[in-house]
Coordinates of C-alpha atoms in Angstrom, one line a residue:
M15 CA 120.5 123.9 92.4
S16 CA 122.4 122.3 95.3
T17 CA 125.8 121.9 93.8
P18 CA 128.2 124.9 93.6
T19 CA 130.1 125.3 90.4
T20 CA 133.5 123.7 90.6
I21 CA 136.4 126.0 89.7
S22 CA 139.4 124.0 90.9
A23 CA 139.4 120.2 90.9
N24 CA 141.7 117.3 90.1
P25 CA 140.1 115.3 87.3
L26 CA 141.8 112.1 88.4
T27 CA 140.7 112.1 92.0
G28 CA 137.6 114.4 92.0
L29 CA 139.2 116.5 94.8
G30 CA 139.3 120.3 94.9
L31 CA 137.7 123.5 96.0
T32 CA 134.4 125.0 94.9
C33 CA 133.8 128.7 94.1
D34 CA 132.4 129.3 97.6
G35 CA 135.4 127.8 99.3
L36 CA 134.0 124.4 100.0
W37 CA 136.3 121.4 99.8
H38 CA 134.7 118.7 97.7
S39 CA 135.2 115.1 96.6
T40 CA 133.3 112.7 94.4
F41 CA 133.4 109.0 94.1
R42 CA 131.1 106.0 93.5
A43 CA 129.8 103.4 95.9
M44 CA 126.7 101.4 96.6
A45 CA 125.7 101.9 92.9
S46 CA 125.4 105.6 93.5
P47 CA 127.5 108.8 92.9
I48 CA 128.7 110.0 96.3
R49 CA 129.5 113.7 96.7
V50 CA 131.3 115.1 99.8
Q51 CA 131.4 118.8 100.5
L52 CA 133.2 120.1 103.6
D53 CA 133.4 123.5 105.2
F54 CA 136.6 125.4 104.5
D55 CA 137.7 125.2 108.1
T56 CA 137.5 121.4 108.3
P57 CA 140.8 120.0 109.7
Q58 CA 142.6 117.6 107.4
P59 CA 139.8 117.4 104.8
E60 CA 141.6 114.7 102.8
R61 CA 141.7 112.5 105.9
R62 CA 138.0 113.2 106.6
D63 CA 137.2 112.3 103.0
A64 CA 139.1 109.1 103.2
T65 CA 137.1 108.2 106.3
V66 CA 133.8 108.8 104.4
R67 CA 135.0 106.6 101.6
A68 CA 136.0 103.8 103.9
V69 CA 132.6 103.8 105.6
F70 CA 130.7 103.6 102.3
N71 CA 133.0 100.9 100.9
E72 CA 132.8 98.8 104.0
V73 CA 129.1 99.1 104.3
E74 CA 128.8 98.0 100.7
R75 CA 131.2 95.1 101.2
Q76 CA 129.2 93.8 104.1
C77 CA 125.7 94.6 103.1
T78 CA 125.4 94.2 99.3
R79 CA 123.2 91.6 97.8
F80 CA 125.1 91.6 94.5
D81 CA 128.1 89.6 96.0
A82 CA 127.5 86.1 97.2
N83 CA 130.4 86.5 99.6
S84 CA 129.1 89.5 101.4
D85 CA 128.2 89.2 105.1
L86 CA 124.5 89.7 104.2
M87 CA 124.4 87.0 101.5
Q88 CA 126.2 84.6 103.7
A89 CA 123.7 85.2 106.4
N90 CA 120.9 84.7 103.8
A91 CA 122.5 81.4 102.8
A92 CA 122.6 80.3 106.4
A93 CA 118.8 80.9 106.6
G94 CA 117.7 79.3 109.9
N95 CA 121.2 78.9 111.2
W96 CA 123.2 81.4 113.2
H97 CA 125.9 83.2 111.2
Q98 CA 128.6 85.7 112.2
V99 CA 128.6 89.1 110.4
G100 CA 130.5 92.3 110.6
A101 CA 129.5 95.2 112.7
Y102 CA 127.9 97.3 109.9
C103 CA 125.8 94.3 108.7
F104 CA 124.8 93.5 112.2
E105 CA 123.6 97.0 112.9
A106 CA 122.0 97.3 109.5
L107 CA 119.9 94.1 110.1
A108 CA 119.0 95.4 113.6
A109 CA 117.9 98.7 112.1
A110 CA 115.9 97.0 109.4
S111 CA 114.1 94.9 112.1
T112 CA 113.3 98.0 114.1
A113 CA 111.9 99.7 111.0
H114 CA 109.8 96.7 110.2
D115 CA 108.1 96.9 113.6
M116 CA 107.9 100.7 113.5
T117 CA 106.0 100.7 110.2
D118 CA 103.7 97.8 111.0
G119 CA 105.5 95.6 108.4
V120 CA 105.2 98.0 105.4
F121 CA 109.0 98.3 105.5
D122 CA 110.0 94.7 105.0
P123 CA 113.4 93.6 103.6
R124 CA 112.1 90.2 102.7
V125 CA 111.7 91.2 99.1
L126 CA 114.9 89.7 97.6
R127 CA 113.2 86.8 95.9
T128 CA 110.6 89.1 94.4
L129 CA 113.3 91.4 92.9
T130 CA 115.1 88.4 91.6
D131 CA 111.9 87.0 90.1
L132 CA 111.4 90.3 88.3
G133 CA 114.9 90.1 86.8
Y134 CA 116.7 92.4 89.2
A135 CA 119.2 89.6 90.3
L136 CA 122.2 91.7 89.1
T137 CA 122.7 95.4 88.7
L138 CA 120.6 96.5 85.8
D139 CA 122.2 98.7 83.1
L140 CA 119.5 101.3 82.9
A141 CA 121.7 104.1 81.6
D142 CA 120.7 103.5 77.9
G143 CA 117.0 103.9 78.6
D144 CA 114.4 101.2 78.2
V145 CA 115.4 97.8 79.6
A146 CA 113.3 94.6 79.1
V147 CA 113.7 91.3 80.9
D148 CA 112.7 88.4 78.7
R149 CA 110.5 86.4 81.0
P150 CA 106.8 86.3 81.9
L151 CA 105.6 88.3 84.9
P152 CA 106.0 86.0 87.8
A153 CA 103.4 85.2 90.5
P154 CA 103.6 87.7 93.4
R155 CA 105.3 86.7 96.7
P156 CA 103.5 88.6 99.5
A157 CA 105.3 88.6 102.9
R158 CA 104.1 86.1 105.4
G159 CA 103.5 87.5 108.8
R160 CA 105.8 89.5 111.0
W161 CA 109.6 89.3 110.3
V162 CA 111.4 87.9 113.3
L163 CA 115.2 88.5 113.3
D164 CA 117.4 86.8 115.9
L165 CA 120.4 88.7 117.1
D166 CA 123.3 87.8 119.4
E167 CA 125.3 91.0 120.0
K168 CA 127.9 89.3 122.1
R169 CA 128.9 86.9 119.3
M170 CA 127.9 89.3 116.5
T171 CA 125.7 86.5 115.0
V172 CA 122.3 86.7 113.3
R173 CA 119.6 84.4 112.1
V174 CA 117.6 86.0 109.4
G175 CA 115.0 83.3 108.8
P176 CA 113.9 81.4 105.7
E177 CA 113.3 84.5 103.5
P178 CA 116.5 86.2 102.2
I179 CA 117.0 89.8 103.0
D180 CA 117.7 92.8 100.8
L181 CA 119.1 95.9 102.7
G182 CA 118.7 98.2 99.7
G183 CA 115.9 100.0 101.4
I184 CA 118.1 101.2 104.3
G185 CA 121.7 100.7 103.4
K186 CA 122.5 104.1 101.9
G187 CA 120.8 105.9 104.8
L188 CA 122.9 104.0 107.3
A189 CA 126.1 104.7 105.4
L190 CA 125.2 108.4 105.4
R191 CA 124.4 108.2 109.2
W192 CA 127.7 106.6 110.0
A193 CA 129.8 108.7 107.7
A194 CA 128.2 111.9 109.1
A195 CA 129.0 110.8 112.6
E196 CA 132.7 110.3 111.6
L197 CA 132.8 113.9 110.2
V198 CA 131.3 115.3 113.4
A199 CA 133.8 113.3 115.5
G200 CA 136.6 114.6 113.3
G201 CA 135.8 118.2 114.0
C202 CA 134.1 119.1 110.7
P203 CA 132.0 122.3 111.3
G204 CA 129.8 121.9 108.3
F205 CA 129.3 119.4 105.5
L206 CA 126.9 118.0 102.9
L207 CA 127.0 114.3 102.0
D208 CA 125.0 113.3 99.0
A209 CA 124.5 109.6 98.0
G210 CA 122.6 109.5 94.8
G211 CA 120.1 112.1 96.0
D212 CA 119.9 111.1 99.7
C213 CA 121.7 113.7 101.8
V214 CA 122.9 114.7 105.2
A215 CA 123.3 118.4 105.8
G216 CA 125.6 119.2 108.7
G217 CA 125.8 122.8 109.9
A218 CA 124.3 125.9 108.4
G219 CA 125.9 125.7 104.9
P220 CA 128.3 128.0 103.1
D221 CA 126.0 131.0 103.3
G222 CA 124.9 130.4 106.9
G223 CA 121.2 130.0 105.9
G224 CA 121.2 126.2 105.3
W225 CA 122.2 123.8 102.6
R226 CA 120.0 124.2 99.5
I227 CA 118.9 120.9 97.9
G228 CA 117.0 120.6 94.7
V229 CA 114.3 118.0 94.6
E230 CA 114.5 116.3 91.2
D231 CA 111.5 116.1 89.0
P232 CA 110.8 112.4 88.6
N233 CA 109.1 112.9 85.3
D234 CA 111.8 115.2 83.8
G235 CA 115.1 115.3 85.6
A236 CA 116.3 118.6 84.0
D237 CA 114.8 121.0 86.5
P238 CA 113.8 120.6 90.2
V239 CA 110.2 120.6 91.4
A240 CA 111.3 122.3 94.7
V241 CA 114.3 123.6 96.6
L242 CA 114.8 122.7 100.2
E243 CA 116.9 124.5 102.8
L244 CA 118.4 122.1 105.4
V245 CA 120.3 122.6 108.6
D246 CA 121.5 119.6 110.6
V247 CA 119.0 117.2 109.1
A248 CA 118.8 114.6 106.4
C249 CA 116.6 114.0 103.4
A250 CA 115.9 111.0 101.2
T251 CA 113.9 110.4 98.0
S252 CA 112.3 107.2 96.7
S253 CA 111.6 107.5 93.0
T254 CA 110.9 105.2 90.1
R255 CA 112.6 107.5 87.5
L256 CA 115.8 105.5 87.2
L257 CA 115.1 102.0 88.5
N258 CA 112.2 100.8 86.3
W259 CA 112.2 98.2 83.6
R260 CA 109.8 95.9 81.6
V261 CA 109.0 92.3 82.4
G262 CA 107.0 90.9 79.5
N263 CA 104.4 93.5 78.8
S264 CA 104.4 95.0 82.3
R265 CA 106.4 98.0 83.6
V266 CA 107.9 97.3 87.0
H267 CA 110.2 99.0 89.5
H268 CA 112.3 98.2 92.6
L269 CA 109.9 99.5 95.3
I270 CA 108.1 96.4 96.3
D271 CA 105.0 96.4 98.5
P272 CA 105.5 93.4 100.8
R273 CA 101.7 93.2 101.3
T274 CA 101.1 92.3 97.6
G275 CA 104.5 91.1 96.4
R276 CA 104.3 93.6 93.6
P277 CA 105.8 97.0 92.8
G278 CA 103.7 99.5 94.8
G279 CA 103.0 103.2 95.0
G280 CA 99.9 103.6 92.8
D281 CA 100.4 106.7 90.7
L282 CA 103.2 108.2 92.8
A283 CA 106.5 109.0 90.9
S284 CA 108.6 110.1 93.9
V285 CA 108.5 110.9 97.6
T286 CA 111.0 113.0 99.5
V287 CA 111.2 113.0 103.3
V288 CA 113.2 115.2 105.7
A289 CA 114.2 113.8 109.0
D290 CA 116.8 114.1 111.8
D291 CA 118.5 110.9 110.6
A292 CA 119.3 109.7 107.1
A293 CA 118.2 106.1 107.6
E294 CA 114.9 107.3 109.1
A295 CA 114.4 109.6 106.1
E296 CA 115.1 106.7 103.7
I297 CA 112.8 104.3 105.5
W298 CA 109.9 106.7 105.5
S299 CA 110.3 107.8 101.9
K300 CA 109.8 104.2 100.9
V301 CA 107.0 103.5 103.3
L302 CA 105.1 106.6 102.2
F303 CA 105.6 105.7 98.6
L304 CA 104.1 102.3 99.2
H305 CA 101.0 103.9 100.8
G306 CA 100.1 105.4 97.4
D307 CA 96.8 107.3 97.6
E308 CA 96.9 107.3 101.4
I309 CA 100.3 109.1 101.5
A310 CA 98.9 112.5 102.9
E311 CA 97.0 110.8 105.7
V312 CA 99.9 108.5 106.7
A313 CA 102.4 111.4 106.5
D314 CA 100.3 113.7 108.7
R315 CA 99.5 110.9 111.2
H316 CA 103.3 110.4 111.7
E317 CA 104.0 114.2 111.5
L318 CA 106.5 113.6 108.7
A319 CA 108.1 116.3 106.6
A320 CA 107.2 114.9 103.1
L321 CA 106.9 116.1 99.6
W322 CA 105.7 114.0 96.7
V323 CA 105.1 114.1 92.9
R324 CA 102.5 112.0 91.0
E325 CA 103.0 110.6 87.6
D326 CA 100.9 113.4 86.1
G327 CA 103.3 115.9 87.7
S328 CA 100.9 117.1 90.4
P329 CA 102.7 117.7 93.7
G330 CA 101.8 117.3 97.4
C331 CA 103.4 118.5 100.6
T332 CA 102.8 118.2 104.3
A333 CA 102.7 121.1 106.7
A334 CA 105.8 119.7 108.4
M335 CA 107.8 120.0 105.2
R336 CA 106.8 123.7 104.5
P337 CA 109.5 125.2 106.7
H338 CA 112.1 123.5 104.6
V339 CA 110.7 124.6 101.2
V340 CA 112.3 127.9 99.9
W341 CA 111.1 127.5 96.3
E342 CA 108.7 125.3 94.4
R343 CA 107.6 125.1 90.8
P344 CA 104.3 126.8 90.2

């Protein structure tokens, strides 16, 4: 629903024009397909695209937990000692700490050991359907108290503490934030950046009425459950449709509730949030998901534009999201 039909593209590079005159590119980074769509009047679109790719690749290099040599994993290995990191990793850790405080600890990146215990130590190959990890369900690892992150901006050093950090709950949102800022600085009048369903919509879109984004049905990905119209905002979705697997006889997923040390969300299947910033949208989509049955109350309390779908297919939507919804499934 959100992707124009491509009529001219280079199959080797994924570069070309779409039927409505948008310049587009596709590539893969941070374990997600990345789609770049730029307004026809964007100066030097190939250069703008190269900048977006460079941002995503560098954020991934510094912040991935799947490479022991990344800045993040080196900081995790240092534990209680100071460790120098790159600018993206430094800012990502600082943003994660702010999100932790802002959400009263419901957003907590100290879930790496839990994910590893559940068999998510390496990227899971979930493309072929059901995946099982041959181990008993481990004991839960609830978070212990408030996370305190030490930062020295002058030296670009951090001290993460004894519990290793996973930046998967904020990394794509920050990459989108930083890539979008580069496009604006480069004079791009309009763009849509899509990182595996998390988006930044810059400008009014090809038709002048906003960029139209389909919200995927988490129970059946063929058709959307709603279509959003976005102008100069971001959206993010937290869903268990793809990242779920079996540990012993239990079905688990990657959205860990730090209060219990277990996958959370109750009977929620997905949560989509629209916000001014991509990282903010990503943070709140995960936090609302973890609130489960309390999602409506928490979303209204924070005046969030949120839309959710439960495992039985029933939807929910806040008043703040309504202005963005141009179509929804009956």
